XYZ file of C-alpha atoms in Angstrom:
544
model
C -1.367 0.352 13.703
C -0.587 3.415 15.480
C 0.439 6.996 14.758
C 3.962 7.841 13.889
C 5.652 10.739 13.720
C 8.839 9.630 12.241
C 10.569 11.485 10.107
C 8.869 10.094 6.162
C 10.600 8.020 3.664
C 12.562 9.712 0.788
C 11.157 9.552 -2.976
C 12.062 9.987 -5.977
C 9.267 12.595 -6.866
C 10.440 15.899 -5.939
C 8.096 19.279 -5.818
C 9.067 22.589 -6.104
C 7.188 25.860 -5.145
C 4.148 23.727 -3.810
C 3.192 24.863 0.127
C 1.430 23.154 2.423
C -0.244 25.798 4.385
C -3.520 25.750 3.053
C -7.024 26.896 3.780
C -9.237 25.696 1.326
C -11.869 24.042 3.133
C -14.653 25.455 0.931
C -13.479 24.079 -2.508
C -11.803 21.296 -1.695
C -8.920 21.299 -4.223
C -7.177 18.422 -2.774
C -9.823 15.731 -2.653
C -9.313 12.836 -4.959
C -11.484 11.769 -7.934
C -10.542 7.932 -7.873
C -8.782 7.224 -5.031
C -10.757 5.439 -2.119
C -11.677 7.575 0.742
C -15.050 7.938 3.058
C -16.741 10.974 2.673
C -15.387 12.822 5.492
C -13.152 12.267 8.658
C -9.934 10.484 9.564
C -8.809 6.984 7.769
C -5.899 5.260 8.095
C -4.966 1.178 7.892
C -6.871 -0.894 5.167
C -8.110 -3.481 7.356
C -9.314 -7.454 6.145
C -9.927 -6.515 2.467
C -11.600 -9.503 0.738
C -13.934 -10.788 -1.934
C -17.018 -12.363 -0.451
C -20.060 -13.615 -2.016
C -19.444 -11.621 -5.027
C -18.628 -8.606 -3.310
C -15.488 -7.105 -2.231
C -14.821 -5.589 0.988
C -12.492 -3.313 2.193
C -12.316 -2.533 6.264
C -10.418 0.358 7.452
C -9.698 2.207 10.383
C -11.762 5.106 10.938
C -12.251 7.855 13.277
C -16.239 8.840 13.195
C -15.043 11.958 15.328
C -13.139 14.028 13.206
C -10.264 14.826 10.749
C -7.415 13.038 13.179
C -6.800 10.157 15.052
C -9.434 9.330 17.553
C -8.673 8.533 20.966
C -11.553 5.355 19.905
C -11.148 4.121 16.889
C -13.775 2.178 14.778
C -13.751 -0.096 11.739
C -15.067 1.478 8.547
C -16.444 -0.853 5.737
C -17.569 -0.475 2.002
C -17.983 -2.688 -0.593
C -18.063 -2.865 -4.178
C -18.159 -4.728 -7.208
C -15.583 -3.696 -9.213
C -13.030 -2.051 -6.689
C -13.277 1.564 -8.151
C -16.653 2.385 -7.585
C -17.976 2.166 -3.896
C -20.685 1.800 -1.248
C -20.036 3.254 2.265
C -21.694 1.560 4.908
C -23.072 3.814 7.814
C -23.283 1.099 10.168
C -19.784 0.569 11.606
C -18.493 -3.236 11.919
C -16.129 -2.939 15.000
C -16.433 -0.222 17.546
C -15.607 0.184 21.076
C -18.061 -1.365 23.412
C -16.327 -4.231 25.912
C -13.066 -4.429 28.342
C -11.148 -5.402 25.271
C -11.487 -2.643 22.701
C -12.856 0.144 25.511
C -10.005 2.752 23.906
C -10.432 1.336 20.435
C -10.242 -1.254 18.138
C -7.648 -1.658 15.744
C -5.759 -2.752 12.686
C -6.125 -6.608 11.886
C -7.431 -9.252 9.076
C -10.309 -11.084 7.490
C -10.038 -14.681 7.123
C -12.564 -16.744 4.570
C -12.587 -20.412 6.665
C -13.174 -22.736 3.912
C -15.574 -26.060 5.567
C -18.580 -23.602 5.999
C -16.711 -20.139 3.440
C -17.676 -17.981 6.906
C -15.745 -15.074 7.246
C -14.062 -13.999 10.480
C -12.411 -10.685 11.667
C -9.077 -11.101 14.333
C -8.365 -7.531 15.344
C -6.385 -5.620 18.012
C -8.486 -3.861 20.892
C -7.010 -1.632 23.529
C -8.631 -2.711 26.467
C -9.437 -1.289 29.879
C -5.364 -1.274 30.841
C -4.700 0.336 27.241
C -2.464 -3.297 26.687
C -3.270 -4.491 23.025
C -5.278 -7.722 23.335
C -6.466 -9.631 19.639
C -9.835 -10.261 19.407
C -12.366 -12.166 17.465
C -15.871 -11.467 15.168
C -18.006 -13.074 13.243
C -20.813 -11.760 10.809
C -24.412 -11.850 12.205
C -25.856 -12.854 9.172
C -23.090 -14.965 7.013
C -25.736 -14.806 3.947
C -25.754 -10.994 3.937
C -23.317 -10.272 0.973
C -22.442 -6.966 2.668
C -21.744 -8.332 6.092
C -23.189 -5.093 7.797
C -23.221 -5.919 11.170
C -20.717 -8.012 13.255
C -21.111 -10.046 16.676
C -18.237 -10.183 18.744
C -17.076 -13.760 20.690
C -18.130 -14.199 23.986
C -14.211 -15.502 24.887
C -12.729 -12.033 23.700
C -9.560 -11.522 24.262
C -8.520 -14.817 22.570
C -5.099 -13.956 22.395
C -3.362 -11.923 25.221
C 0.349 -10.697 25.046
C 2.821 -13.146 26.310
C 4.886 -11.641 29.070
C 8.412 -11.160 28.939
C 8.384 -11.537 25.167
C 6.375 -8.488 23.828
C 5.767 -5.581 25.109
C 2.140 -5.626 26.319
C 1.614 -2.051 24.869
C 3.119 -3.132 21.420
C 1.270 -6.417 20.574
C -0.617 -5.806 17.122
C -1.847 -6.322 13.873
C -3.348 -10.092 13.121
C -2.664 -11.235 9.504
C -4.962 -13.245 7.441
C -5.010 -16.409 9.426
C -3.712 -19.942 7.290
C -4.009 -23.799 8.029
C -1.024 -26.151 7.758
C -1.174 -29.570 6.326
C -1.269 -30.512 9.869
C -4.409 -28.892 10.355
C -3.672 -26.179 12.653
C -4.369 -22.566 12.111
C -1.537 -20.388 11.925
C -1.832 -16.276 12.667
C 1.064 -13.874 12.969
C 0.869 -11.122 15.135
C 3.480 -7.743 15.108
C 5.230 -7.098 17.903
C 8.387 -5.113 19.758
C 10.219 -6.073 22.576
C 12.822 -2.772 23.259
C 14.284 -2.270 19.968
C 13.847 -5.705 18.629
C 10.845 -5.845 15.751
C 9.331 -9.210 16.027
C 6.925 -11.218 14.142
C 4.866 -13.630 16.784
C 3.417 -16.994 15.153
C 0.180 -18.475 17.021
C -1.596 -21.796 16.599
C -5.347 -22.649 16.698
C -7.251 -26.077 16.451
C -10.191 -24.115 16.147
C -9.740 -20.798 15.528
C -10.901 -19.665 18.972
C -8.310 -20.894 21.316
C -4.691 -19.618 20.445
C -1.241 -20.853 21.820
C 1.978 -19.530 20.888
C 3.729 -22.274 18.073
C 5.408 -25.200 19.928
C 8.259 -25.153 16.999
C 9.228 -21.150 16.296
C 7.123 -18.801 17.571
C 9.561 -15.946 17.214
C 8.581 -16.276 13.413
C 10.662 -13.539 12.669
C 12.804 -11.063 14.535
C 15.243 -8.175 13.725
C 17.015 -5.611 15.962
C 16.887 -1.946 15.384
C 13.235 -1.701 13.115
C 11.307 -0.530 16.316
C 7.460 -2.415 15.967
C 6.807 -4.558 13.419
C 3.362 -3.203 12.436
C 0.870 -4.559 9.546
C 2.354 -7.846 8.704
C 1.178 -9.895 6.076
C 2.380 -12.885 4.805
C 1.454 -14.643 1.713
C 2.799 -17.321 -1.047
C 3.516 -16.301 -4.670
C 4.223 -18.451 -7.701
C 7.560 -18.596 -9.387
C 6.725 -18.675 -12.423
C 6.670 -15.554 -13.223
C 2.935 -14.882 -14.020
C 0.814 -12.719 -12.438
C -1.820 -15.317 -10.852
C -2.256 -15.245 -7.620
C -2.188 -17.777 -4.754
C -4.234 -18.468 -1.904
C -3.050 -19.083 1.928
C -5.241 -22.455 1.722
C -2.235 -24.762 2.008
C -4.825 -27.479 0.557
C -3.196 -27.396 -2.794
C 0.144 -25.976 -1.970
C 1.211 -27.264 1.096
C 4.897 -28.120 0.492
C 5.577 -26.560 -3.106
C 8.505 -24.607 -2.084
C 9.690 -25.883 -6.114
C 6.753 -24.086 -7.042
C 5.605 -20.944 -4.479
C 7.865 -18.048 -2.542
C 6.520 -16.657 0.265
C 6.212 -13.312 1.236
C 6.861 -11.771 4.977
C 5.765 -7.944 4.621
C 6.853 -5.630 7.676
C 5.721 -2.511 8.380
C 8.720 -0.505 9.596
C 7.478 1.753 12.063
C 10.584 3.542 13.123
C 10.909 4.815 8.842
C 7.496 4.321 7.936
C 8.322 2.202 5.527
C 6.881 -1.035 3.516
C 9.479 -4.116 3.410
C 9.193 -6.955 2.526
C 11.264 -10.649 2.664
C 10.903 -13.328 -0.175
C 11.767 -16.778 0.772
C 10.559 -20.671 1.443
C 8.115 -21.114 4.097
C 8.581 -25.129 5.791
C 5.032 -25.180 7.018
C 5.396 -28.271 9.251
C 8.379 -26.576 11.172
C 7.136 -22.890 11.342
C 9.990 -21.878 9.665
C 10.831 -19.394 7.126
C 13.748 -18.849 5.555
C 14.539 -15.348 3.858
C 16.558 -15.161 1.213
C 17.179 -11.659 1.633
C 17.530 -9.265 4.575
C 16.674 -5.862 6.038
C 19.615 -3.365 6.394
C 17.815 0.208 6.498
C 19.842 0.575 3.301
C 18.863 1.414 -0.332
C 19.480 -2.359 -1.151
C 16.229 -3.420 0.850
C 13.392 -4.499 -0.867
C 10.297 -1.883 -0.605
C 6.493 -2.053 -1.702
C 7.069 1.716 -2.638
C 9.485 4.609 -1.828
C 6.942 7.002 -1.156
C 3.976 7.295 1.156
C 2.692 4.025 1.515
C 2.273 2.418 4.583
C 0.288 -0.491 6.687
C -0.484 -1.965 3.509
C -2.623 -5.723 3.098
C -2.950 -7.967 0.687
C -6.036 -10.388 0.075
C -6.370 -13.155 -2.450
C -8.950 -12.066 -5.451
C -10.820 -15.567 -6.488
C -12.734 -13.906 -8.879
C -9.927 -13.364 -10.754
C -7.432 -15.180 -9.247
C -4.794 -12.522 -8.397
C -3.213 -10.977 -5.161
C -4.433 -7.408 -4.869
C -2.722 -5.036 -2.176
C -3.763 -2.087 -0.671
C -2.030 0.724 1.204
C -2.571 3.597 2.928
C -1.531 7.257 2.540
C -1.560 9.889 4.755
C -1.598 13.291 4.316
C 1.783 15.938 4.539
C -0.274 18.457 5.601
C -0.715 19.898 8.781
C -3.431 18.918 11.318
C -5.077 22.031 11.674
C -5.328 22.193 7.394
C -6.971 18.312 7.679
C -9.314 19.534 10.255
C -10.331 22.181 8.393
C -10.937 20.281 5.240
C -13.013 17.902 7.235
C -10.915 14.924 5.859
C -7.549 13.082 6.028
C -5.814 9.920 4.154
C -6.209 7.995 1.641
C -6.252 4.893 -0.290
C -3.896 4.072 -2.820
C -5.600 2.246 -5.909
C -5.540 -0.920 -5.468
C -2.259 -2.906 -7.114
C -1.789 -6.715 -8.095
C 0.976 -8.176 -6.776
C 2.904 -11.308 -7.925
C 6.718 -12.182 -7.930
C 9.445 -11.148 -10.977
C 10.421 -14.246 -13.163
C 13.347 -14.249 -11.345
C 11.878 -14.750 -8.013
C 14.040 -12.308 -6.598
C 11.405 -9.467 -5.977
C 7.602 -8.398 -6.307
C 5.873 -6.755 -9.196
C 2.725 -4.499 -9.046
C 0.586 -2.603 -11.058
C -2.576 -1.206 -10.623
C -5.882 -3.461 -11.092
C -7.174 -3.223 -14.619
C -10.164 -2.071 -13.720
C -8.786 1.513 -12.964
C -8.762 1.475 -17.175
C -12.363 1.810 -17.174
C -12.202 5.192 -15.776
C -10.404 6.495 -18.441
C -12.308 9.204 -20.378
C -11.304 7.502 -24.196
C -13.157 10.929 -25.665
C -10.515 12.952 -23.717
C -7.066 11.248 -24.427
C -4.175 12.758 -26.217
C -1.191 10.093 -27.813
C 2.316 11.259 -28.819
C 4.387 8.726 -31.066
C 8.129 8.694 -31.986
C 8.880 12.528 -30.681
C 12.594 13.745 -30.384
C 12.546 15.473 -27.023
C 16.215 17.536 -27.597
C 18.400 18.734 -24.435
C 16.967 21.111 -22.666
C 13.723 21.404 -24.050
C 9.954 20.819 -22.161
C 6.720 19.554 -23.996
C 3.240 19.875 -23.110
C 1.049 17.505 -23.174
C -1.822 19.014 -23.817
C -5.884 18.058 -24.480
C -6.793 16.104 -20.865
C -7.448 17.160 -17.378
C -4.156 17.328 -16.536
C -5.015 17.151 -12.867
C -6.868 14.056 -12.544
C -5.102 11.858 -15.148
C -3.472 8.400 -15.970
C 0.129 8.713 -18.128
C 1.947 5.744 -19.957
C 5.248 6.739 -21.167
C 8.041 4.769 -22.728
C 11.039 6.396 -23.315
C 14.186 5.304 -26.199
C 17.343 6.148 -24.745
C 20.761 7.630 -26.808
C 24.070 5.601 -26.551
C 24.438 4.563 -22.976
C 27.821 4.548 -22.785
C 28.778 8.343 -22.282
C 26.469 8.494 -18.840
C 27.792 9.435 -15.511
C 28.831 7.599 -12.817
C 27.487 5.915 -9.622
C 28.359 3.663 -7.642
C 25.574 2.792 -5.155
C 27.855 1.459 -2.562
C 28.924 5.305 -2.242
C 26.686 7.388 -2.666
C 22.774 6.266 -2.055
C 20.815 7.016 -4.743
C 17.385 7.790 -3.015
C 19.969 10.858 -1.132
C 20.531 11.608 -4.641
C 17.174 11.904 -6.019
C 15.515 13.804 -2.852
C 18.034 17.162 -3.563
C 15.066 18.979 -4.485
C 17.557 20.799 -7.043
C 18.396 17.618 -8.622
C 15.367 17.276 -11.403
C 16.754 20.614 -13.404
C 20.956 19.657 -13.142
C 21.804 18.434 -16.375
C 23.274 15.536 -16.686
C 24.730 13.520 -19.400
C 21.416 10.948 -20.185
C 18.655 12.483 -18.221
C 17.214 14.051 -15.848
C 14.150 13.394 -17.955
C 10.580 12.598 -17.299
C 7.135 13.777 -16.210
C 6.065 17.518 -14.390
C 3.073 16.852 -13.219
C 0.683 19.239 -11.730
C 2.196 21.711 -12.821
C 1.878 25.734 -13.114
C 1.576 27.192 -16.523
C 5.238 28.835 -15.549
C 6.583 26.235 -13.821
C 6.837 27.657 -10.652
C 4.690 25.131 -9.030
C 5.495 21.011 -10.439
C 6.243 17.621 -9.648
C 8.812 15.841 -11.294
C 8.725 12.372 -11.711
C 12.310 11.929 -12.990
C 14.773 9.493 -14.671
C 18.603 9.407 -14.714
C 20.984 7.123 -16.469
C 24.438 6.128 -14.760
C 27.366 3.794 -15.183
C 27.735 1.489 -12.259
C 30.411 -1.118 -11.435
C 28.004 -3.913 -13.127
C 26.728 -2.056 -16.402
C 24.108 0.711 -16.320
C 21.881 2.074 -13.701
C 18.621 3.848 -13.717
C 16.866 5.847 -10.997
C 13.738 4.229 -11.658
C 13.414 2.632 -14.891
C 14.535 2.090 -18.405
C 11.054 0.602 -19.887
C 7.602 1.389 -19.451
C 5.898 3.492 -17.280
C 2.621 4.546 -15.379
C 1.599 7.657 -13.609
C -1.698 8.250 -11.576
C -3.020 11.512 -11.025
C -5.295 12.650 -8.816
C -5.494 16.288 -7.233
C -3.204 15.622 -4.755
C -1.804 12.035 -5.367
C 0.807 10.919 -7.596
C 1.404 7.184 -8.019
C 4.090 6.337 -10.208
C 4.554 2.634 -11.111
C 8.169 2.079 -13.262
C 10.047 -0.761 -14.676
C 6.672 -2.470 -15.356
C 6.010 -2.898 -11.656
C 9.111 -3.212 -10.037
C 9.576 0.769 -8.734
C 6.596 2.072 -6.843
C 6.608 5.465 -5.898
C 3.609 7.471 -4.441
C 3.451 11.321 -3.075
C 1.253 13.651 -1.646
C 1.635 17.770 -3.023
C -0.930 20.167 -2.134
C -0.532 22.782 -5.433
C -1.489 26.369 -4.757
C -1.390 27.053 -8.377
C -1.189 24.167 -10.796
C -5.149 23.173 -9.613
C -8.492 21.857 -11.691
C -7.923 23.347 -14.924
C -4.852 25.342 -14.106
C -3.071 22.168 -13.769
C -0.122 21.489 -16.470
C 1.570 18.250 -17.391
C 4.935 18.566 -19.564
C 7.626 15.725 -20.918
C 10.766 17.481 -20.036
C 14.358 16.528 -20.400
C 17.037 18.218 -18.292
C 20.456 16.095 -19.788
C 22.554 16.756 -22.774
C 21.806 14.208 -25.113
C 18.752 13.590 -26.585
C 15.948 11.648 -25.843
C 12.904 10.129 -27.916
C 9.628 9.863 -26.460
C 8.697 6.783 -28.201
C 4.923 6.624 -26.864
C 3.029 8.273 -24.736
C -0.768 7.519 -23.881
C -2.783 9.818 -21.830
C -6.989 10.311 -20.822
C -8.659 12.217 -18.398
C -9.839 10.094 -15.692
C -13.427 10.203 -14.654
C -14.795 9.881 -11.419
C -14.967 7.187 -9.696
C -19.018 6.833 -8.010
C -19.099 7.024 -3.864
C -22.665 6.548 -2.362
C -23.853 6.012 1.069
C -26.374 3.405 2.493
């Protein structure tokens, strides 16, 4: 992936009073606790995260330079056992060093081949033309279960962009590579030809020598998205449970009565995560979507927030899908290189499709739970929050916290209405006025990192309305999540459905002068029926 300086996706977290010119190099108010990030310097894409040999791995792109992005980027890599806590590797995988990644390599995927369980890396490298060529590594030691160093392939480029199709400049992003029941390995690659977003399906015999797919290698296509960055593409079950599924087609091949797949997009022109659900006909390269991209509220997002070039990888130690996704900083780049640092990881989510196999769920991995500090956690049962009126939520670090909330709602049928097909709701929510209206049922909700006066919070907000088919939420009517971490807020609503994650940088409302309140802003009342909340410890980052 590249840089983009689009304008950002709304959300439905709004902040008041919080700036962003800041200078606080020394104390470093707005590094995270728990969220994944090297110890210094630029990161951006989560590249080829996997489990291997008991280990899990998570590539990224890295800039060993400094706190923007490098005119030669490198692969980063950690590992870990348990996702949270993490080893930094010094020695970097990828890094420029031939023809075809002179000016850098770039985003692309890990693939696990199963006859011989070798891992392999396809990536983009800018090469001595700056056209994006794909490339291919392999580890020079397979039995090292950290996989520190990497050996490139003597035929690199393997895959060169095909002219007249793709821009030669805008040719990027390998997925996790798959076989067919034929046999053949199968790779998409992003791509952009003018204004048309296209995804470009390859074929391999041997996962060296790649030819454009003889049945539909225009895999996907759509005018008006700009690139196509970060695909990924994946299979789900519909049953509705959360297991996951691996791209080895050996036991799936041809289950479309039992698997969806999954086509994800990054939308480079918003900066935005969608994503298509529909049957994949492996034997004709097709795939059918049973829903589309319109740039309107109706498409189907990974999060509303800042979230971007995210990638999935199949977990067979526990036999889930876990995603990841990066998120940048809102800041300036004079504050990032100042504070030595820039961008994040989300924490890591599981992914799997609703029980109506209509959209995804996620939530984050149950391992974040073990960071929870169970001698520093503060429960509220059955309280009557009345109109108007704010609660604090007091006894945990409100600054570096995890919050599970369910709300019970009045009578629904004196809310206000919307109709979506008029007015956009996301327009709605990002009126930075529009967490303290009252309303009829709601605004109510979460401030988070907060000021002990309110002058400085982040509301994480829900409304109720009437719409032409029943009743309407902004984000959810059932249970939900909030992550907290100095200057990352991940909310997670509807039990998965609504993602949501922000960046504020809090002048105030910082370490122990951060707040967290329940408020409600509508007329009627509203009963906080539980609410959970610890202090989260930190998560361990070493160096070898």
């Amino acid at each position: 992936m590249e840089p983009n300086s689009s304008e950002d996706a709304s959300s439905n977290i709004i902040s008041n009073g919080i700036k962003n010119n800041k200078m606080v190099h020394e104390t470093d108010l707005y590094r995270t606790s728990y969220h994944f990030q090297p110890q210094q310097n630029w990161m951006n894409d989560p590249n080829g995260p996997m489990y291997y040999k008991e280990v899990y791995h998570l590539f990224y792109q890295y800039n060993p330079d400094g706190a923007s992005f490098g005119k030669k980027m490198v692969w980063g890599h950690s590992v870990s056992y348990d996702l949270m806590n993490w080893i930094h590797l010094n020695h970097h995988p990828l890094q420029p060093s031939h023809h075809y990644d002179i000016h850098g390599c770039f985003s692309g995927s890990t693939t696990i081949i199963p006859s011989n369980n070798q891992p392999f890396i396809l990536y983009t490298g800018f090469d001595e033309t700056k056209h994006q060529v794909q490339n291919l590594a392999m580890p020079k030691n397979p039995q090292d279960p950290f996989l520190r160093e990497w050996i490139k392939h003597p035929q690199n480029p393997i895959i060169t962009a095909p002219i007249g199709l793709v821009e030669q400049e805008n040719f990027r992003d390998p997925t996790t590579a798959w076989k067919g029941s034929d046999g053949k390995w199968r790779v998409i690659i992003g791509a952009r030809n003018g204004d048309l977003g296209k995804a470009i399906l390859y074929h391999s015999d041997d996962f060296v020598n790649w030819k454009l797919s003889p049945n539909n290698h225009q895999f996907y296509v759509i005018d008006g998205i700009g690139m196509c960055e970060c695909p990924d593409f994946f299979p789900v079950l519909i049953d509705g449970t959360k297991h996951g599924v691996d791209l080895d087609y050996s036991s799936v091949q041809d289950s479309n009565d039992v698997i969806r797949h999954v086509l994800k997009i990054s939308y480079q022109n918003k900066q935005q995560e969608h994503y298509l659900v529909g049957k994949y006909v492996c034997d004709e390269d097709k795939f059918v979507a049973e829903n589309k991209i319109t740039g309107t509220s109706l498409d189907l997002k990974l999060d509303h927030g800042e979230f971007y070039a995210s990638k999935s990888f199949f977990d067979y130690a526990k036999k889930r899908r876990v995603l990841w996704g990066w998120v940048k900083e809102l800041d300036t780049e004079q504050d990032d290189i100042l504070k030595g640092w820039a961008g994040l990881q989300g924490i890591p989510r599981q992914v799997w499709l609703h029980e109506n196999g209509k959209w995804l769920m996620q939530w984050p991995i149950e391992e974040l739970e073990t960071l929870r500090d169970s001698d520093n956690q503060v429960s509220i049962l059955g309280h009557k929050l009345v109109a108007g009126s704010t609660l604090q939520v007091s006894g945990i670090t409100a600054s570096q916290a995890d919050v599970e909330v369910v709300f019970e709602l009045p009578e629904l049928e004196s809310a206000e209405w919307l109709d979506s097909k008029e007015v956009d709701p996301q327009i709605v929510c990002s009126d930075k006025e529009y967490a303290s209206r009252s309303g009829i049922i709601g605004p109510f909700g979460l401030l988070a990192l907060a000021s002990k006066d309110l002058t400085e919070q982040t509301a994480i907000f829900f409304t109720i309305f009437r719409t032409p088919n029943g009743f309407s939420c902004l984000m959810c009517t059932d249970l939900t999540r909030i992550n907290i971490d100095r200057s990352i807020i991940e909310s997670f609503g509807e039990k998965g459905r609504v993602c949501i994650t922000n960046r504020v940088y809090p002048l105030l409302a910082t370490e122990k002068d951060a707040h967290l309140y329940v408020f409600n802003s509508g007329k009627q009342n509203v009963c906080i029926s539980k609410l959970n909340a610890w202090s989260m410890k930190r998560a361990k980052f070493v160096q070898q």
